Coordinates of C-alpha atoms in Angstrom, one line a residue:
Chain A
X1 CA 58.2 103.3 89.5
X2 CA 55.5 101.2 87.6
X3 CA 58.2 99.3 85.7
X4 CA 60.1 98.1 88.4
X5 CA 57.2 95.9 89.5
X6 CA 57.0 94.2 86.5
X7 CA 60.2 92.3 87.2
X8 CA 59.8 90.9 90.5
X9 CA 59.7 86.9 89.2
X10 CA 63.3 86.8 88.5
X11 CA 64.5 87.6 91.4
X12 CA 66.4 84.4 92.4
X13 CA 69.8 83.9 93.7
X14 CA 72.3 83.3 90.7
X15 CA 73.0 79.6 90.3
X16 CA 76.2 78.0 91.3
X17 CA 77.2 77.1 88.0
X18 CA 76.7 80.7 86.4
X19 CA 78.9 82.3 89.4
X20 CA 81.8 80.2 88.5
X21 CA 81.9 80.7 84.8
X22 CA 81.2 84.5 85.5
X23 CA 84.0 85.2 87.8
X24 CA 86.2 82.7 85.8
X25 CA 85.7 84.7 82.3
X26 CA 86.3 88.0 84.8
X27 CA 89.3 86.9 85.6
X28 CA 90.7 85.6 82.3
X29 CA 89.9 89.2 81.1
X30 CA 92.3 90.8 83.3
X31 CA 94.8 87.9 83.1
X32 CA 95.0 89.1 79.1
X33 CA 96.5 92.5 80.6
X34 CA 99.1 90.8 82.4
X35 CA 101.5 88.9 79.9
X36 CA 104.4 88.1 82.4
X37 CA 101.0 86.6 84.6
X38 CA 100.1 84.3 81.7
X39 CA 103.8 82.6 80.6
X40 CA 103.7 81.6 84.1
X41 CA 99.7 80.1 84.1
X42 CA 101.0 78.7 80.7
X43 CA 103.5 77.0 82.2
X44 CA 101.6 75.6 85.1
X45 CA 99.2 74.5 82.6
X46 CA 101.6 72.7 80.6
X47 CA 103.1 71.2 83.6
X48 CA 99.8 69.9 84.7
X49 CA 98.7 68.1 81.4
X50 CA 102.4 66.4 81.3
X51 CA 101.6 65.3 84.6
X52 CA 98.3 63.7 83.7
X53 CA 99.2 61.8 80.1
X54 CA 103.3 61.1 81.7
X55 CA 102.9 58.1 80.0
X56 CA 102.0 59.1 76.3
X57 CA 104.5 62.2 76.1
X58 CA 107.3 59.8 77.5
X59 CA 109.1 58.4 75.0
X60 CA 110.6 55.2 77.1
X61 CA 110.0 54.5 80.4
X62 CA 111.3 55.9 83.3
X63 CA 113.0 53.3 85.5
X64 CA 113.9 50.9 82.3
X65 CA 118.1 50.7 82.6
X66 CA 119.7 50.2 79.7
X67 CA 123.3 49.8 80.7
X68 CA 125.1 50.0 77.3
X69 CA 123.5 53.8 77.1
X70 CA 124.3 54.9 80.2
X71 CA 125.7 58.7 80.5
X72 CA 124.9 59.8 76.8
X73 CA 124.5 63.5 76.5
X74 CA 121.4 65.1 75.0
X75 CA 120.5 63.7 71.7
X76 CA 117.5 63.1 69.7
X77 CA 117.4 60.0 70.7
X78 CA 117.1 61.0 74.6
X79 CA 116.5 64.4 74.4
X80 CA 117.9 65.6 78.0
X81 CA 120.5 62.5 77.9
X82 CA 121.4 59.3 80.1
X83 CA 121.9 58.6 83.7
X84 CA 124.0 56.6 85.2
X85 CA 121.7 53.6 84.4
X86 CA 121.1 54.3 81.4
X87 CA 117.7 55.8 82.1
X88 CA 116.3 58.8 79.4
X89 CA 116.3 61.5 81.6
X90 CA 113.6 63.4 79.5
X91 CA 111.2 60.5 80.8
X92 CA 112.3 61.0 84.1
X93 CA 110.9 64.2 84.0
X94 CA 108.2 64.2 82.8
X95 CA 107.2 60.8 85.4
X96 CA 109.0 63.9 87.9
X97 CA 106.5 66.5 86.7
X98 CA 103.2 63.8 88.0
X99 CA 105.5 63.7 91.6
X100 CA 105.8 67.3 92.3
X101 CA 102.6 68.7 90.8
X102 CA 100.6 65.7 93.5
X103 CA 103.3 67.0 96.2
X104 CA 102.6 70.6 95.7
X105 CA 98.9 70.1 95.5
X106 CA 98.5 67.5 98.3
X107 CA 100.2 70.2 100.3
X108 CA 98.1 72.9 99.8
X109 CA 95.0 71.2 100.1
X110 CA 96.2 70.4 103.4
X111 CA 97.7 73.5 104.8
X112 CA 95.2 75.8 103.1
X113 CA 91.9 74.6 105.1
X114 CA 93.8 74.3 108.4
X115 CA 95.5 77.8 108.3
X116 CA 92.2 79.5 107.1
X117 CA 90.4 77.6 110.0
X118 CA 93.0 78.7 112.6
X119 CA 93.9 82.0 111.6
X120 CA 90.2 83.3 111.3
X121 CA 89.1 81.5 114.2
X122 CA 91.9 83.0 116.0
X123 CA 91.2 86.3 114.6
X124 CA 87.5 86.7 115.2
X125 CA 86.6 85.2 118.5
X126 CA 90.4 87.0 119.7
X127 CA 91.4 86.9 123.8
X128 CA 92.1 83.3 125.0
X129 CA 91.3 81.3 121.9
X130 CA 93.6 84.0 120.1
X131 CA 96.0 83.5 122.3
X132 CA 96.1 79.8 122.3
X133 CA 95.9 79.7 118.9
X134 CA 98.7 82.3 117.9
X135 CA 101.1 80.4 120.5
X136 CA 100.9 77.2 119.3
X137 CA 101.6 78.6 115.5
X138 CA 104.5 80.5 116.9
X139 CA 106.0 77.4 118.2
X140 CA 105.7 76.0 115.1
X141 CA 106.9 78.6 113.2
X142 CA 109.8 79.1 115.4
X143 CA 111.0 75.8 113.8
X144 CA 113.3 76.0 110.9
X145 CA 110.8 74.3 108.8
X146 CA 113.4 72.0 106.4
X147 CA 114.8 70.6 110.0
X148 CA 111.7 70.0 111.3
X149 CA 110.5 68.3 107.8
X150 CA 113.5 66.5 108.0
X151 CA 112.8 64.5 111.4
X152 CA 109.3 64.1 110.8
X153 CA 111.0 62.3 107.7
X154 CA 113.7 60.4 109.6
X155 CA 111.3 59.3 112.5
X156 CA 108.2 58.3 110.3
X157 CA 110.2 56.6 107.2
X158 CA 111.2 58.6 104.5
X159 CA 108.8 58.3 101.2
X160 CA 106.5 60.8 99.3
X161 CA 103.6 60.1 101.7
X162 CA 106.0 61.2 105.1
X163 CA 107.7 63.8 102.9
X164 CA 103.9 65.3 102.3
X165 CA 103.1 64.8 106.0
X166 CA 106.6 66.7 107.3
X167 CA 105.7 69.8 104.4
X168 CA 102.5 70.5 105.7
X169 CA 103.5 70.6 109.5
X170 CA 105.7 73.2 108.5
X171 CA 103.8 75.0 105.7
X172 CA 100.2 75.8 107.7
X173 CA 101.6 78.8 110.6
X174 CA 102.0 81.6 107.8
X175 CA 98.8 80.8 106.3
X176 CA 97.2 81.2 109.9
X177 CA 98.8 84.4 110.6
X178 CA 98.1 85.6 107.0
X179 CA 94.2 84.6 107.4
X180 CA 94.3 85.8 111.8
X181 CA 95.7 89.4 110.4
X182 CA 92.7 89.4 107.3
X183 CA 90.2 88.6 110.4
X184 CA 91.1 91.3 112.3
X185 CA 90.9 93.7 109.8
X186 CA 87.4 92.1 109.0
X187 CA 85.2 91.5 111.9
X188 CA 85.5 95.1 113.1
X189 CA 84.1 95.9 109.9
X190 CA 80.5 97.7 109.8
X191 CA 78.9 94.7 108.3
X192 CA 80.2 92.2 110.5
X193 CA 78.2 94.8 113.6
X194 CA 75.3 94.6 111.2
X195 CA 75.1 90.7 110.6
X196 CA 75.6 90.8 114.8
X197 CA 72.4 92.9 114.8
X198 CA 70.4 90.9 112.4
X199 CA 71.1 87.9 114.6
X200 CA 74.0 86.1 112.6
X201 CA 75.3 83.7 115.1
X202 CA 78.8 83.7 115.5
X203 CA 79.8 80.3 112.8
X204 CA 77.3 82.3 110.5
X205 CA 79.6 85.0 111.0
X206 CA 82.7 83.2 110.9
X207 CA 82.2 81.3 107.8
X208 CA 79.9 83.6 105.6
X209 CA 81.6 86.9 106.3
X210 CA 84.8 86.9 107.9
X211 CA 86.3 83.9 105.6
X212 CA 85.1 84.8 102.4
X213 CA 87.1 88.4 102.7
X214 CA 90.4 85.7 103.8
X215 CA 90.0 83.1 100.8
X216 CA 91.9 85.6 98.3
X217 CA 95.1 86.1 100.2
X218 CA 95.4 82.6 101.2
X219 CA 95.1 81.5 98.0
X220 CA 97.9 83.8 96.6
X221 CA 100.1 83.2 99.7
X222 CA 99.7 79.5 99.0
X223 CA 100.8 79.7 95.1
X224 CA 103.2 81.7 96.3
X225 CA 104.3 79.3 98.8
X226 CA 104.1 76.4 96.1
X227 CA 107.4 77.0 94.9
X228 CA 108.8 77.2 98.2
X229 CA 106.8 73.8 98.5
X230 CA 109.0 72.5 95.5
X231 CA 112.0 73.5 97.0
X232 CA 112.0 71.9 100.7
X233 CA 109.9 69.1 98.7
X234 CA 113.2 68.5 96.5
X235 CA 115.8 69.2 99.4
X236 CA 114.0 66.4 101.1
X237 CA 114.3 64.2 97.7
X238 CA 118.1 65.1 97.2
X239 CA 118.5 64.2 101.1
X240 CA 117.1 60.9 100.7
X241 CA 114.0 61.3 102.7
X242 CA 111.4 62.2 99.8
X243 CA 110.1 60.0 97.0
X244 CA 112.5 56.8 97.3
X245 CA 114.4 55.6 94.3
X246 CA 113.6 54.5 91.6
X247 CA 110.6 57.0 91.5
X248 CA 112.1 59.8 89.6
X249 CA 111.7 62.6 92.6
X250 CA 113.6 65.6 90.6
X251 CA 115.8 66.6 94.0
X252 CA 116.5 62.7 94.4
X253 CA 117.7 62.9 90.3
X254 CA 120.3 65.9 91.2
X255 CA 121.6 64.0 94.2
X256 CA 122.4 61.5 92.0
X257 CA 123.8 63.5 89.8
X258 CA 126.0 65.0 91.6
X259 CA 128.8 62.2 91.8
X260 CA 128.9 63.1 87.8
X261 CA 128.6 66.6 87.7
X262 CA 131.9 67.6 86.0
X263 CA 131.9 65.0 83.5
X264 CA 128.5 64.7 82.7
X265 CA 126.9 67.8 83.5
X266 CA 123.4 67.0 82.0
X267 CA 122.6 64.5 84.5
X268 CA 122.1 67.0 87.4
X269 CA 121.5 70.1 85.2
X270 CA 118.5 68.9 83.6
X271 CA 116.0 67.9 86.4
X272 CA 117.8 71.2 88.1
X273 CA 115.9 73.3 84.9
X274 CA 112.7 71.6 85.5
X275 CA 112.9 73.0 89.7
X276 CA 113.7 75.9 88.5
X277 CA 111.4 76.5 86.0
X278 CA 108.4 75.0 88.2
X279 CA 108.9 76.9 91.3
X280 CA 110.2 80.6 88.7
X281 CA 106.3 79.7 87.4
X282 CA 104.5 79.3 90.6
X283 CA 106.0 82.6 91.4
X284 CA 105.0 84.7 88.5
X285 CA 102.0 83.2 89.0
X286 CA 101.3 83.9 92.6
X287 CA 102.7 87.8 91.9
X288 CA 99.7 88.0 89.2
X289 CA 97.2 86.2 91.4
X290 CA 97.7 88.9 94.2
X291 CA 97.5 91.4 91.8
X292 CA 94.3 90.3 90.4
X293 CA 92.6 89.4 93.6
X294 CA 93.9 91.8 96.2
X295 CA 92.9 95.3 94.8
X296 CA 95.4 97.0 97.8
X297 CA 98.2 95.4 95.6
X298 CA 97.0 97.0 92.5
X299 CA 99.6 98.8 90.2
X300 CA 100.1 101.7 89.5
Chain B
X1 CA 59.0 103.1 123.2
X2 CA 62.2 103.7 123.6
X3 CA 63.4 104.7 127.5
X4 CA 67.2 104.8 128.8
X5 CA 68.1 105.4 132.5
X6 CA 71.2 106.5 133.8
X7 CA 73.1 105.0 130.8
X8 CA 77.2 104.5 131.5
X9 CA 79.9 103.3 129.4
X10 CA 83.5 102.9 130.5
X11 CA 85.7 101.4 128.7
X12 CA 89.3 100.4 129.8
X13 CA 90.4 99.2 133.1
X14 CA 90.5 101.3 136.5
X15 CA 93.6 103.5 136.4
X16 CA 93.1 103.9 132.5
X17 CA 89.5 104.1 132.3
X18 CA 87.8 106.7 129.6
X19 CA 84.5 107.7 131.1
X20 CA 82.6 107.8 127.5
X21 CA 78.9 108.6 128.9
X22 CA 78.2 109.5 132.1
X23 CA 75.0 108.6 133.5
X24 CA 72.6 109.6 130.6
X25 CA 68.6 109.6 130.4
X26 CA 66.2 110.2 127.8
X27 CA 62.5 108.5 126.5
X28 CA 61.5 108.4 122.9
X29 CA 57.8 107.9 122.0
X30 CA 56.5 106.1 119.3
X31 CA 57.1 107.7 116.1
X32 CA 59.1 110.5 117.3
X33 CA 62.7 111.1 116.2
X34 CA 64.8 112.1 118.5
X35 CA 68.4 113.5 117.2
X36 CA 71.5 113.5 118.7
X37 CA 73.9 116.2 118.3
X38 CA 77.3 117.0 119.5
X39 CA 81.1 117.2 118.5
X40 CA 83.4 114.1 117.4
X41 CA 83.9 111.9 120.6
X42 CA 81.0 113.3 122.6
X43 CA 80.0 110.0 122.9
X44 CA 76.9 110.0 120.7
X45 CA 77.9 107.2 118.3
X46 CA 78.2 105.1 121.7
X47 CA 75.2 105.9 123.3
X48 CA 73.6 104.2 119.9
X49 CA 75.7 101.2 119.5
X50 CA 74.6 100.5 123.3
X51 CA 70.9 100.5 122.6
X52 CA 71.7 98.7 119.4
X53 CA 73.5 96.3 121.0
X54 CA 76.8 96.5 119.8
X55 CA 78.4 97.8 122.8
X56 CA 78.7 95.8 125.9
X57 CA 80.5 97.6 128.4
X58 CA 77.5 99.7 129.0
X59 CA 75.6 100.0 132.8
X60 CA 72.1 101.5 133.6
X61 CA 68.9 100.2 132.0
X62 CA 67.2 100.0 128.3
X63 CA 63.7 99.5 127.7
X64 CA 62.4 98.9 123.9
X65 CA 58.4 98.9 124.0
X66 CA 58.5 99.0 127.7
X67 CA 60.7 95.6 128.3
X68 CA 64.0 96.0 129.6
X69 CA 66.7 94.2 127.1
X70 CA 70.0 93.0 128.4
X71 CA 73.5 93.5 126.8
X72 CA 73.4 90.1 124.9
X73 CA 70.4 90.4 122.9
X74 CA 67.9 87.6 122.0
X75 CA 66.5 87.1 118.6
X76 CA 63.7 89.1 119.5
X77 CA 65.2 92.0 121.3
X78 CA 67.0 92.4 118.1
X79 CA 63.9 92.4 115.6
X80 CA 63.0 95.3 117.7
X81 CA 65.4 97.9 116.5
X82 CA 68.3 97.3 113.3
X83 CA 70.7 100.5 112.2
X84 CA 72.2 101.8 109.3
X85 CA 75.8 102.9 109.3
X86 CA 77.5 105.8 108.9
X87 CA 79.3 104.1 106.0
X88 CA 77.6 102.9 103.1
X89 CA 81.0 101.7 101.4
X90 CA 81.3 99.6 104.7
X91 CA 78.7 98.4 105.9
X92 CA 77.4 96.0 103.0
X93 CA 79.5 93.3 102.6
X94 CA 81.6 93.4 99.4
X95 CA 81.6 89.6 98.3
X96 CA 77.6 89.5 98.8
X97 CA 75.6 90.6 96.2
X98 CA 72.7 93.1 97.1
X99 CA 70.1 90.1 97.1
X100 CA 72.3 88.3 100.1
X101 CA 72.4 91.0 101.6
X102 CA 69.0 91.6 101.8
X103 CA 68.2 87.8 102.0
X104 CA 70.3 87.6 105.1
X105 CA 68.7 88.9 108.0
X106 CA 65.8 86.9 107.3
X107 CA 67.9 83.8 107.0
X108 CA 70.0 84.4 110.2
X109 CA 66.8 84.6 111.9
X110 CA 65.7 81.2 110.6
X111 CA 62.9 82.8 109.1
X112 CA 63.2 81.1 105.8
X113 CA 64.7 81.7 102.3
X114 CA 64.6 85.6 102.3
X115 CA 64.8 85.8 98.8
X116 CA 61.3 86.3 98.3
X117 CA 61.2 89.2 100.3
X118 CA 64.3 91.2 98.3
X119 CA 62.2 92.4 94.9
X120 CA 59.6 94.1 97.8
X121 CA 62.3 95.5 99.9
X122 CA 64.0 97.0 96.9
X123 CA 61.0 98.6 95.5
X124 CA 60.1 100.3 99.2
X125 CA 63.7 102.4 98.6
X126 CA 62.5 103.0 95.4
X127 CA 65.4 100.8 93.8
X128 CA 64.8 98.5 90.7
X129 CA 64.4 94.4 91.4
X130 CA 67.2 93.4 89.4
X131 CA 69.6 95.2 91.3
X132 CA 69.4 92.1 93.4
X133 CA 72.0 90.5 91.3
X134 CA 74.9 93.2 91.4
X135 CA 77.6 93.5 94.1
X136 CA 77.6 96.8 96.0
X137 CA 80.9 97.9 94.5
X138 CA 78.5 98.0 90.9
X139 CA 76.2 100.8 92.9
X140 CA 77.0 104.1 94.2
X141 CA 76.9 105.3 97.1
X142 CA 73.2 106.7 97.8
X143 CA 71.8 103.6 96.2
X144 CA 74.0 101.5 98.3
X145 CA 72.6 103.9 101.8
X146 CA 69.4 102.8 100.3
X147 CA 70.5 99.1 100.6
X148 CA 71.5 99.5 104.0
X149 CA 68.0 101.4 104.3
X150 CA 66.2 98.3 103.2
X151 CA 68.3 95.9 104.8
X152 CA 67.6 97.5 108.7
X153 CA 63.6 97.6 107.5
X154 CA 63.5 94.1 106.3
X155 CA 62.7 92.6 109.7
X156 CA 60.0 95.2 110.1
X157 CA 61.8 96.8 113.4
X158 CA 59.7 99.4 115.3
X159 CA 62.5 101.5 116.1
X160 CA 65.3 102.5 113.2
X161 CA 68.9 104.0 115.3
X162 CA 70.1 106.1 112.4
X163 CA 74.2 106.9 112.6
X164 CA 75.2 109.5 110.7
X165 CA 73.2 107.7 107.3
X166 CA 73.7 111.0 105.3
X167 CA 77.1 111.7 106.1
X168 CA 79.1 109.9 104.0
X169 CA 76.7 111.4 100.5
X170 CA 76.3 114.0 98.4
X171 CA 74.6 116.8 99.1
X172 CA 72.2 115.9 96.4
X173 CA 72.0 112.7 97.6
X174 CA 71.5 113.1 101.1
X175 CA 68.2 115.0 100.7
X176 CA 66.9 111.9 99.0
X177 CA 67.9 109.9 101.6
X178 CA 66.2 111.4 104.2
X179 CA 63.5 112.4 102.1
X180 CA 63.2 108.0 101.9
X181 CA 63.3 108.1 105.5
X182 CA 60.9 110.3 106.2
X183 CA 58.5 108.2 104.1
X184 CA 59.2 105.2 105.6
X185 CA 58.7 106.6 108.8
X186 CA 55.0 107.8 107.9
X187 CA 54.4 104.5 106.5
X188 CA 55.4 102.5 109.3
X189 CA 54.8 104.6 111.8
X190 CA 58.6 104.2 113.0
X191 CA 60.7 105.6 115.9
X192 CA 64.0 106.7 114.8
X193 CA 67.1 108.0 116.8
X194 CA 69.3 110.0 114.8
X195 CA 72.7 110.8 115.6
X196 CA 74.4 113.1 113.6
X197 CA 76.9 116.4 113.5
X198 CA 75.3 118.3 110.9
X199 CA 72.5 120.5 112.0
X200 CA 70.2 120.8 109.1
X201 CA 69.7 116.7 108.7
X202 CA 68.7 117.2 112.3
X203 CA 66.8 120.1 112.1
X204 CA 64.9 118.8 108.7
X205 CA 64.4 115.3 110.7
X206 CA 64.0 115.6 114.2
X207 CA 61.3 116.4 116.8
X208 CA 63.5 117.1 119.0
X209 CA 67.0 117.7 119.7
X210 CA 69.3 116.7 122.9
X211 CA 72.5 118.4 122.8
X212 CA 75.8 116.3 123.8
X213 CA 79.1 117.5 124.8
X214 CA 81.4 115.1 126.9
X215 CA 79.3 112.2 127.6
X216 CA 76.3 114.3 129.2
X217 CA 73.1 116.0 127.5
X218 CA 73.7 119.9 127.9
X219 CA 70.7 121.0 126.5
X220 CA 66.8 119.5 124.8
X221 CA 65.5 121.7 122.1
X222 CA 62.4 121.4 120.8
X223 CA 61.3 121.7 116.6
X224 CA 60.2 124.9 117.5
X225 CA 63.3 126.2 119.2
X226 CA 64.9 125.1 116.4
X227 CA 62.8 126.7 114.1
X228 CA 63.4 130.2 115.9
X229 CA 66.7 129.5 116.7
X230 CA 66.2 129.4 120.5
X231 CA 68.9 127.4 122.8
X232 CA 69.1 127.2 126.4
X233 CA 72.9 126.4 126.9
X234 CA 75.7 127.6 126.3
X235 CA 77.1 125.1 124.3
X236 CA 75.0 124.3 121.8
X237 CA 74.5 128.4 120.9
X238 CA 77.9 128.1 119.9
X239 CA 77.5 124.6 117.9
X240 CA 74.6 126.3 116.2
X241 CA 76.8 129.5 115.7
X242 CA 79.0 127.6 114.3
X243 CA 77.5 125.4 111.7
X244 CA 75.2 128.6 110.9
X245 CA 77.8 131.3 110.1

């Protein structure tokens, strides 16, 4: 017992800075066991560093016509070939790439708060507020959620901003019902009854202990849900209600490729690779997410 | 210091109510421990979440220290008596580590920091400071009981309501766990309520005894009649011919 005292002075809470860079290394660790796991964060990476130097990977720019050149195929002069202006459709994508990636995360920053807030409020305090709660996100989710997207986009001007706007409306109920279900679980748990006796009050509660044990699931349902995000985001853009020409929205690029399809296949093809690839990578990497940070998930 | 009258707990509505107690009474002086035996569902769990505070579908009366508390309890009703689960795998939250944990009761009681309090509490359960730092999945399970020990002490409570804190361990671990309690209560001079199915923690811990079987006290044995094996009712000869054999 007479060596324990000796170290009472350190006793401090770990600071902020330390957590972080402990539980990232933790989970790069186990990421290394999952190859399939880290193609697809390597691909989300290198999506995400095109998106931030578009400009300098680009070889020309992205709405510049050149008329003479229109509807070349691939070449190494333009790499994924010519529209129908005459536009490289490499540089397309990779000005694309800076459109979906600010889509995708504009949506979750938007629909992950409010569906943690709603589901775990709904969970934890339960009887009316539940039932309030739960009812209003069951009329929601009884929408088919590209319809609904698509008047939101029709009646508030279509664009990226409205196209944002009309995602998240849709996105937010299965995040609540994913974070209401956690909650439940939760606050019957023994040390939710023992913050309760210390005097926790209920927000304490809420926010300290309930939503912490939520945070992981969200976050995987919400990668998960990116490439479902990518999807309705490019539907919207082939509809004519996303990004508005001549930003080079990838689902816009398709539509327009589609008059040319069976003459020039490349110009709808290639920004169909690029959806394709995104949302495959979002996937794998919300599979190893929920692997990593939902033990009742783990393999076998 | 502790004194319950005609305690009731329903739950459910009228024509699908579950009568769990029925109309119990008992006093506890300071620095006795009283234990509370009986099978599964007798109702002894409930009759200790209700003077904890947990449960609110309770009627009757509760006195801590000879002042009656209500079912919503103020801050310093609560200070008055803390538990430790049954659990120890449940009841410390996994995403704290063991110094938030111990931190946090002083902190929801806007009593300050807390953290200067944890090396102490630590040391009184005999575990070492740094353990402050891990999470409880990195303990096992008698040094996390011994968390959930320290955590219920940290307010200084005059009463301790004890569910089942050794049945979740070891054998080998259990005796240090009560053996921890047992100090704690001589230093403190505490009051604890014990509730438990296994005879020998009650029979190495208690005072005295009260019997349950279906919401009702059947029968109060004394240390001595435990000791000698004496029982008064017919109910608890055969739980002690039972657990005995």
């Amino acid at each position: 017992m007479s060596n324990i005292v000796h170290d009472d002075a350190i006793i401090r809470p770990p600071a902020i800075g330390a957590r972080i860079w402990n539980s990232t290394t933790r989970i790069l660790h186990k990421l290394a066991d999952e190859p399939l796991g880290m193609i697809g964060f390597i691909i989300l990476a290198i999506l995400v560093l095109v998106a931030i130097f578009a400009p300098l990977i680009a070889p020309y720019d992205p709405a510049a016509q050149t008329l003479s050149d229109a509807l070349q195929p691939p070449s190494l002069a333009h790499l994924a070939g010519t529209d129908e202006f005459g536009r490289d459709i490499f540089s397309r994508l990779v000005h694309g790439t800076r459109i979906t990636i600010q889509t995708v995360l504009s949506v979750s920053v938007i629909v992950g708060p409010i569906g943690l807030v709603i589901g775990v409020v709904a969970g934890f305090f339960g009887g009316r507020t539940d039932a309030i709660l739960m009812r209003a996100t069951d009329i929601v989710l009884s929408f088919p959620s590209l319809i609904l997207a698509l008047a939101f986009a029709a009646a508030l001007g279509a664009g990226l901003g409205t196209a944002i706007v009309a995602i998240s409306l849709t996105a937010w109920p299965p995040i609540a019902r994913l974070a209401r279900a956690e909650a439940l679980v939760v606050r019957n748990a023994d040390y939710v009854a023992a913050a309760r006796l210390y005097g926790a009050s209920p927000l304490r509660i809420l926010f300290l202990y309930i939503a912490p044990m939520c945070i992981p699931s969200v976050i995987v349902r919400l990668t998960l849900n990116m490439a479902g995000i990518i999807l309705t985001a490019a539907s919207l853009g082939f509809l004519g209600l996303g990004a508005q020409p001549p930003l080079p929205e990838w689902g816009a690029m398709i539509s327009s490729g589609r008059k040319f399809m069976l003459d020039y296949w490349w110009v709808a093809v290639m920004p169909g690779l690029a959806i394709l690839l995104t949302s495959l990578a979002f996937n794998i990497a919300g599979d190893t997410l929920r692997d990593l940070l939902d033990p009742r998930h783990a393999r076998s | 210091m502790i004194k319950v009258e005609n305690l009731d707990v329903v739950y459910g509505s009228k024509d699908k109510s579950n009568h769990v107690v029925r109309g119990v009474s008992f006093a506890v002086s300071r620095g006795e421990t009283l234990g509370i035996v009986g099978e599964s569902g007798c109702g002894k769990s409930t009759v200790l979440r209700s003077l904890a505070g947990l449960e609110g579908a309770w009627t009757g009366s509760i006195s801590f220290d000879g002042k009656p508390v209500g079912k919503v309890r103020t801050r310093d009703e609560l200070k008055l008596a803390q538990m430790v689960f049954q659990d120890p795998y449940g009841s410390l939250h996994p995403r704290h580590r063991i110094g938030t944990a111990l931190a946090e009761p002083i902190r929801s009681m806007g009593a300050g920091d807390g953290w200067t309090r944890v090396a102490e509490a630590l040391q009184q359960v005999g575990l070492p400071a740094h353990f402050a730092s891990r999470f409880p999945h990195e303990l096992s399970g008698g040094q996390r009981q011994r968390v959930a020990i320290a955590r219920a002490l940290i307010l200084s409570p005059p009463i301790l309501l004890l569910d089942e804190p050794t049945s979740a361990l070891d054998v080998s671990i259990q005796a240090e766990v009560l053996n921890l309690l047992a100090d704690q209560r001589e230093e403190r001079n505490l009051t604890f309520i014990l509730v438990s199915h296994d005879l020998s923690v009650i029979s190495h811990m208690c005072d005295r005894v009260l019997v349950m079987q279906n919401g009702v006290f059947v029968d109060e044995l004394s240390r001595q009649d435990l000791q000698t094996g004496v029982t008064h009712a017919s109910y608890s000869r055969e739980l002690f011919e039972a657990s005995f054999l």
